[in-house]
Structures are given as structure tokens and as C-alpha cells.
Amino acid sequence: GTRPDGGVRAVTYSTLDAIDLPSALLPLLPRFDGRPTAEVLAELRAAHRVELDPDLLRQLVDWGILVG
């Protein structure tokens, strides 16, 4: 669902556990399309001036939002 701050709450494997994602992150997720993560991160830095925190990436993989 939508959060008051404009982000979203993603429910993955259980409705009891959810992760809050900033709205700015959502359009970037499709960039992770099977290419090597380092390549996607370099593209995000160069084209979008976005630097994703390694801990956030790990959390997205742990929650099944991104596949590692």
C-alpha cells in the first residue's frame, strides 16, 4: 500500500512482514534485469546519479524483491 511519505509497503512472503520502500526506488527496480549487479549500479550512478546502499540491496534480495 502507499505510505504517507509517498513510498510503498511491499508484502513479500508473509502479510505479517512487509518492507517500506521509498517511492524513488520503485522505477529503478526494473533496471535489475539479470545483468551483473555491478553493471546496473554503474548505470544508476552514471545515468540517474543514484547510489544504492549495499545494505539496502542485501535487504531487497533477502525479502525476495530482487533475486540475487
CSV table of N, CA, C and O in Angstrom, one decimal, residues 25-37 39-41 43-44 47-48 52 66:
chain,number,residue,atom,x,y,z
A,25,LEU,N,12.7,4.6,-5.4
A,25,LEU,CA,13.4,3.3,-5.7
A,25,LEU,C,12.5,2.5,-6.7
A,25,LEU,O,13.1,1.8,-7.5
A,26,LEU,N,11.2,2.7,-6.7
A,26,LEU,CA,10.4,1.8,-7.5
A,26,LEU,C,10.7,1.8,-9.0
A,26,LEU,O,10.8,0.8,-9.6
A,27,PRO,N,10.9,3.0,-9.6
A,27,PRO,CA,11.2,3.0,-11.1
A,27,PRO,C,12.6,2.4,-11.4
A,27,PRO,O,12.8,2.1,-12.5
A,28,LEU,N,13.4,2.3,-10.4
A,28,LEU,CA,14.8,1.8,-10.6
A,28,LEU,C,14.8,0.2,-10.6
A,28,LEU,O,15.7,-0.4,-11.1
A,29,LEU,N,13.9,-0.4,-9.9
A,29,LEU,CA,13.9,-1.8,-9.7
A,29,LEU,C,14.0,-2.6,-11.1
A,29,LEU,O,14.7,-3.6,-11.2
A,30,PRO,N,13.2,-2.2,-12.1
A,30,PRO,CA,13.3,-3.0,-13.4
A,30,PRO,C,14.7,-2.9,-14.0
A,30,PRO,O,15.0,-3.7,-14.9
A,31,ARG,N,15.6,-2.0,-13.6
A,31,ARG,CA,16.9,-2.0,-14.1
A,31,ARG,C,17.7,-3.2,-13.8
A,31,ARG,O,18.6,-3.6,-14.4
A,32,PHE,N,17.3,-3.8,-12.6
A,32,PHE,CA,17.9,-5.1,-12.2
A,32,PHE,C,17.3,-6.2,-13.0
A,32,PHE,O,16.3,-6.9,-12.6
A,33,ASP,N,17.8,-6.4,-14.2
A,33,ASP,CA,17.1,-7.3,-15.2
A,33,ASP,C,17.9,-8.5,-15.5
A,33,ASP,O,17.8,-9.1,-16.6
A,34,GLY,N,18.8,-8.9,-14.6
A,34,GLY,CA,19.6,-10.1,-14.9
A,34,GLY,C,21.0,-9.8,-15.2
A,34,GLY,O,21.8,-10.7,-15.2
A,35,ARG,N,21.3,-8.6,-15.5
A,35,ARG,CA,22.7,-8.2,-15.7
A,35,ARG,C,23.4,-8.2,-14.4
A,35,ARG,O,22.8,-8.2,-13.3
A,36,PRO,N,24.8,-8.2,-14.5
A,36,PRO,CA,25.5,-8.2,-13.2
A,36,PRO,C,25.2,-7.0,-12.4
A,36,PRO,O,25.0,-5.9,-12.9
A,37,THR,N,25.1,-7.1,-11.1
A,37,THR,CA,24.7,-6.1,-10.2
A,37,THR,C,25.6,-4.9,-10.3
A,37,THR,O,25.1,-3.7,-10.4
A,39,GLU,N,27.2,-3.8,-12.9
A,39,GLU,CA,26.8,-3.1,-14.1
A,39,GLU,C,25.6,-2.2,-14.0
A,39,GLU,O,25.5,-1.1,-14.4
A,40,VAL,N,24.6,-2.8,-13.3
A,40,VAL,CA,23.3,-2.0,-13.0
A,40,VAL,C,23.7,-0.8,-12.1
A,40,VAL,O,23.2,0.3,-12.4
A,41,LEU,N,24.4,-1.0,-11.1
A,41,LEU,CA,24.8,0.0,-10.2
A,41,LEU,C,25.6,1.1,-10.9
A,41,LEU,O,25.3,2.3,-10.6
A,43,GLU,N,25.3,1.9,-14.0
A,43,GLU,CA,24.3,2.6,-14.9
A,43,GLU,C,23.5,3.6,-14.0
A,43,GLU,O,23.3,4.7,-14.4
A,44,LEU,N,23.1,3.2,-12.9
A,44,LEU,CA,22.3,4.0,-12.0
A,44,LEU,C,23.1,5.3,-11.6
A,44,LEU,O,22.6,6.4,-11.5
A,47,ALA,N,23.7,7.4,-15.1
A,47,ALA,CA,22.5,7.9,-15.8
A,47,ALA,C,21.5,8.6,-14.9
A,47,ALA,O,20.8,9.5,-15.3
A,48,HIS,N,21.5,8.2,-13.6
A,48,HIS,CA,20.5,8.7,-12.7
A,48,HIS,C,21.0,9.4,-11.5
A,48,HIS,O,20.3,9.9,-10.7
A,52,LEU,N,22.9,3.3,-4.6
A,52,LEU,CA,22.2,2.5,-3.7
A,52,LEU,C,23.1,1.9,-2.6
A,52,LEU,O,24.2,1.4,-2.9
A,66,LEU,N,14.4,-8.4,-5.1
A,66,LEU,CA,15.4,-8.6,-6.1
A,66,LEU,C,15.9,-10.1,-6.0
A,66,LEU,O,16.0,-10.6,-4.8
